[in-house]
Short mmCIF file of C-alpha atoms in Angstrom, two decimals:
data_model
loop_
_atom_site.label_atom_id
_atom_site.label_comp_id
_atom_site.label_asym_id
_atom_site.label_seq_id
_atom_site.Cartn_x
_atom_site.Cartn_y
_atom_site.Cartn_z
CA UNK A 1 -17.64 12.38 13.29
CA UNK A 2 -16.41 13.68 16.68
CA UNK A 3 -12.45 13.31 16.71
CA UNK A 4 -10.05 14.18 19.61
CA UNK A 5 -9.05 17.43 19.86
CA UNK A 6 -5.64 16.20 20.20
CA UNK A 7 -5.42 15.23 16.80
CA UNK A 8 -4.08 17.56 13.89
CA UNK A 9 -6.45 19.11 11.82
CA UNK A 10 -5.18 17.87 8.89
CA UNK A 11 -4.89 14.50 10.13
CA UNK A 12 -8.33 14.13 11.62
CA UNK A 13 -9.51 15.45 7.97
CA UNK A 14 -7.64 12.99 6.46
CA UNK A 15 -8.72 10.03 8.47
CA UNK A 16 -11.59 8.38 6.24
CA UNK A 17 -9.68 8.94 2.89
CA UNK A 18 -6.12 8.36 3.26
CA UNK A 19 -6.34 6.33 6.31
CA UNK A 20 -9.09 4.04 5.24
CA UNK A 21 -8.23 3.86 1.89
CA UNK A 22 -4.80 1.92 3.13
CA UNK A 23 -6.14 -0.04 5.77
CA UNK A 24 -8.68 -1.44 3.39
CA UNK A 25 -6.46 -1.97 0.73
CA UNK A 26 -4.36 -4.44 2.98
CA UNK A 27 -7.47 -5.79 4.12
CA UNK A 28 -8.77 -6.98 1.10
CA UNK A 29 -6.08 -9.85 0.83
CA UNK A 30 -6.54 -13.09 2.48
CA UNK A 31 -2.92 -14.12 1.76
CA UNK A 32 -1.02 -11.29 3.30
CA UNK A 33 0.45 -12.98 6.48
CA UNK A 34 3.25 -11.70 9.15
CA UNK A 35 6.76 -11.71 7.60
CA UNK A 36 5.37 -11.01 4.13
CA UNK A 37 6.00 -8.11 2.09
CA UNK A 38 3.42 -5.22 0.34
CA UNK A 39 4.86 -3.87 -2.66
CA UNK A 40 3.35 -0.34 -3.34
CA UNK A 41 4.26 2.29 -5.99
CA UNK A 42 3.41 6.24 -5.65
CA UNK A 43 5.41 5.51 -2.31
CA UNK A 44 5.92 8.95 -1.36
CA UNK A 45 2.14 9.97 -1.07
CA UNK A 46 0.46 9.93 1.93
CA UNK A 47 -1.49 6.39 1.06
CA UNK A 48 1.32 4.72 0.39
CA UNK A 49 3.05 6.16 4.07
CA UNK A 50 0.09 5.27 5.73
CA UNK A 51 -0.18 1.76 4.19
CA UNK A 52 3.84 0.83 5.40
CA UNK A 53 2.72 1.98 9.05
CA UNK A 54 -0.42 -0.35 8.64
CA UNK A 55 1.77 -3.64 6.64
CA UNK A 56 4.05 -2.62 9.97
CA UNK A 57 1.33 -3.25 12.20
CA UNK A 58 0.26 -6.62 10.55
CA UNK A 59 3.92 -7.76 10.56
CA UNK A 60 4.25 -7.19 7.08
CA UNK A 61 7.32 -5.38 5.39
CA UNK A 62 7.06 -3.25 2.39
CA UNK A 63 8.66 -2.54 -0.82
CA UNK A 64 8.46 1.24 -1.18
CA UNK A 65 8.48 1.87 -5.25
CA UNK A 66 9.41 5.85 -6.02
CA UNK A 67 9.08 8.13 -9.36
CA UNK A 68 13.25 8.66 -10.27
CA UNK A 69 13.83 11.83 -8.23
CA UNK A 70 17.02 14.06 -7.21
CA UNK A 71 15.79 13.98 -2.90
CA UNK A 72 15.95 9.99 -3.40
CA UNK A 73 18.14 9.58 -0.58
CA UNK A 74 16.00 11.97 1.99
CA UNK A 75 12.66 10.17 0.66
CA UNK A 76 14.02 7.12 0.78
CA UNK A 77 15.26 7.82 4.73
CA UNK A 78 11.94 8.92 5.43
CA UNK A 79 10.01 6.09 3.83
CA UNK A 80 12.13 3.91 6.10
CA UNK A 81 11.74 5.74 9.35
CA UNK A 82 7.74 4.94 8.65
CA UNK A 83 8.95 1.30 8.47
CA UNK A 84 9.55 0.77 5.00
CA UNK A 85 11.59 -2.72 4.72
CA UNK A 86 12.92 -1.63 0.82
CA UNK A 87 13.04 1.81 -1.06
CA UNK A 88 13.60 1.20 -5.00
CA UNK A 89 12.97 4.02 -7.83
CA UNK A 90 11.20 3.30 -10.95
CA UNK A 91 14.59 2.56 -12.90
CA UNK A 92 15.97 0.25 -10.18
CA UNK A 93 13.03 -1.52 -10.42
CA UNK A 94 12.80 -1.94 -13.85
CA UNK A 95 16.75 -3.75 -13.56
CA UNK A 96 16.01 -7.20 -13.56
CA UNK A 97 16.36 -8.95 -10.43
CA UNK A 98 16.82 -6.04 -8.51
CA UNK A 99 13.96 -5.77 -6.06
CA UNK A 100 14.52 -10.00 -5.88
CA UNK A 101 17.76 -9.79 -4.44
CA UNK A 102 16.50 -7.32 -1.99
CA UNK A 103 13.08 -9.24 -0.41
CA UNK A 104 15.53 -11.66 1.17
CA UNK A 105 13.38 -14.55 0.35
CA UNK A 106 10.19 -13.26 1.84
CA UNK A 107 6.80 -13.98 0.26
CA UNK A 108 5.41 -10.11 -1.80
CA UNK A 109 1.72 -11.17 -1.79
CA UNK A 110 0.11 -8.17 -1.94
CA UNK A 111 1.34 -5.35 -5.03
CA UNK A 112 -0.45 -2.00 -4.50
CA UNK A 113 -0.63 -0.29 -7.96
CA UNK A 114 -1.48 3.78 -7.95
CA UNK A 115 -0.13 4.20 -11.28
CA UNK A 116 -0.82 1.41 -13.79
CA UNK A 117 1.11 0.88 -17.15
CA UNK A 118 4.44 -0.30 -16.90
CA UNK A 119 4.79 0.53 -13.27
CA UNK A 120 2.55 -1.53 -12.46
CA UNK A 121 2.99 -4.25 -14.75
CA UNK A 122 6.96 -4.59 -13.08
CA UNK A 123 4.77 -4.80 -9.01
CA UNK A 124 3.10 -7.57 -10.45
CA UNK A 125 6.33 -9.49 -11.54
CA UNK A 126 7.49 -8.81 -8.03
CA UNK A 127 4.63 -11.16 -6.47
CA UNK A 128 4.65 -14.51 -5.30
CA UNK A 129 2.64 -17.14 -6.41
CA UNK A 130 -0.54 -16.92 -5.05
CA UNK A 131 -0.26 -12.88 -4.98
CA UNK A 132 -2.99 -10.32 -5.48
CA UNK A 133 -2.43 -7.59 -7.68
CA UNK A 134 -4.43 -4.18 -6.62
CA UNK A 135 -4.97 -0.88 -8.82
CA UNK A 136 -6.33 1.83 -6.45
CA UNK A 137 -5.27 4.78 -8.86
CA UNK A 138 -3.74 5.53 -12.64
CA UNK A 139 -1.39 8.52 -11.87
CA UNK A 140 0.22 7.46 -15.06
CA UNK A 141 -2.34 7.91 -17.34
CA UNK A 142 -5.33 5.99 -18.52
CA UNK A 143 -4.15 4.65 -21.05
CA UNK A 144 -1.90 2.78 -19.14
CA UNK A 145 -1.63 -1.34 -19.82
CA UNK A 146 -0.77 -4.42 -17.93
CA UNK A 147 0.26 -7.38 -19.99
CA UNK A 148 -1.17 -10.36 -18.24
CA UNK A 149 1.13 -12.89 -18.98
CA UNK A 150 1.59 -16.78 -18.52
CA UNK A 151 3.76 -16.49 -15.79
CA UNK A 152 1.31 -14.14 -14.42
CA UNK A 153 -1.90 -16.06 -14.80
CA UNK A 154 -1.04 -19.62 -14.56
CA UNK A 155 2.27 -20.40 -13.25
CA UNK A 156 2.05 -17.57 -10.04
CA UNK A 157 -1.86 -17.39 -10.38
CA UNK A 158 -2.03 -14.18 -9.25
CA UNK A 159 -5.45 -12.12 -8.84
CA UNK A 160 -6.20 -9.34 -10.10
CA UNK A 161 -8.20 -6.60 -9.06
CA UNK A 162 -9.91 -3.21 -8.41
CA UNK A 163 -10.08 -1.00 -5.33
CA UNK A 164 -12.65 1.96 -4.90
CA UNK A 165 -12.84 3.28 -1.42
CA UNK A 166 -17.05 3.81 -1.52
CA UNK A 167 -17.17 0.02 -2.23
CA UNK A 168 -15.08 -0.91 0.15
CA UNK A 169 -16.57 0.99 3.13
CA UNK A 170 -20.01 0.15 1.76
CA UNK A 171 -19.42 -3.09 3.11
CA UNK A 172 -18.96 -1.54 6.62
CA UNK A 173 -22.27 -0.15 8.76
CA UNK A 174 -22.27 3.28 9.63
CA UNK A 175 -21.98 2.06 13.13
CA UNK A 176 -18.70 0.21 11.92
CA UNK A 177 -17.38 3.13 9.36
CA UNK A 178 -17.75 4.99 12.63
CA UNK A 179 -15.36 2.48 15.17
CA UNK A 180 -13.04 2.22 12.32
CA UNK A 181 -12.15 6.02 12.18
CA UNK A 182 -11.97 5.73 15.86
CA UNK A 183 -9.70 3.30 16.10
CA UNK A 184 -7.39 5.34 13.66
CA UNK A 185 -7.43 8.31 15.51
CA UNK A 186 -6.32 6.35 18.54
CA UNK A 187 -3.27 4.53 17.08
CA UNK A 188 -2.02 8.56 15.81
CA UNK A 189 -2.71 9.89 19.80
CA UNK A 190 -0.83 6.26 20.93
CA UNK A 191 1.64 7.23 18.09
CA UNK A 192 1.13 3.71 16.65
CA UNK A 193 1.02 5.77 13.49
CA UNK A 194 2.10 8.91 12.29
CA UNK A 195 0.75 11.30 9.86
CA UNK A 196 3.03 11.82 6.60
#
């Protein structure tokens, strides 16, 4: 793929992985509609950055989810300069009612999961009914579970699934795969998006 030369190495390399792994992943819900919010944990990898500039671009907000850390405040700062509409750690998360009293009453229907376990089972809790659940990774471990509850499966009805980036672009031409990495590279050079 030709890219402009204006374009940072390391961004132009990073285009079909990290860029189109977080476009698609906000594609693949039907639900997610302008003032909603995307909850996503493993908030401070590039993904994750890359998928609060696209939820920004869709109208969307995002609840940025964060490993307990001592640079909280300058992660947290930086998550929101990307657009970032809430920054929580793993703890804060875990308090009950927390990340609730912080959505200020918007819909979450759409919970990115790149670590599984109990991470991932509290980013379910956070969705509304109708949600869809998403695990793209398991940076926590494979043995990792989610407990699929009532509340989960019949009162919120939530949908759960799987994300692997070949599948995804598989349902994409080459001719399309193509436009699509295009079109990334020119929001960066119209600094619609920024590289992490």
């Amino acid at each position: 793929l030709k890219v402009s030369n204006r374009l940072e190495p390391t961004t132009a390399a990073l285009l079909k992985l990290g860029c189109s792994t977080a476009y698609l992943l906000l594609e693949s819900s039907n639900a997610l509609q302008p003032g909603d919010l995307v909850a996503i944990n493993a908030a401070s990898g590039w993904i994750a950055r890359m998928v609060v500039q696209f939820a920004r671009l869709r109208g969307c907000g995002s609840i940025c989810v964060i490993r307990d850390r001592d640079d909280f405040e300058t992660t947290r700062q930086s998550l929101l300069a990307y657009g970032a509409h809430v920054v929580l750690t793993e703890s804060q998360l875990a308090q009950e009612g927390v990340a609730a009293a912080r959505t200020g009453g918007r819909r979450v229907m759409l919970a990115l999961d790149a670590v599984f376990g109990a991470s991932g089972q509290r980013l379910a809790s956070l969705l509304s009914p109708g949600g869809t659940y998403i695990n793209y990774g398991s940076l926590g471990g494979a043995d990792g579970q989610i407990i699929l509850t009532q509340e989960l499966l019949f009162w919120k009805q939530i949908t759960f699934r799987n994300f692997r980036l070949s599948q995804a672009l598989a349902r994409y031409t080459e001719e399309a795969q193509i436009q699509l990495l295009n079109w990334f590279g020119e929001l960066f050079e119209q600094g619609k998006l920024v590289a992490p």
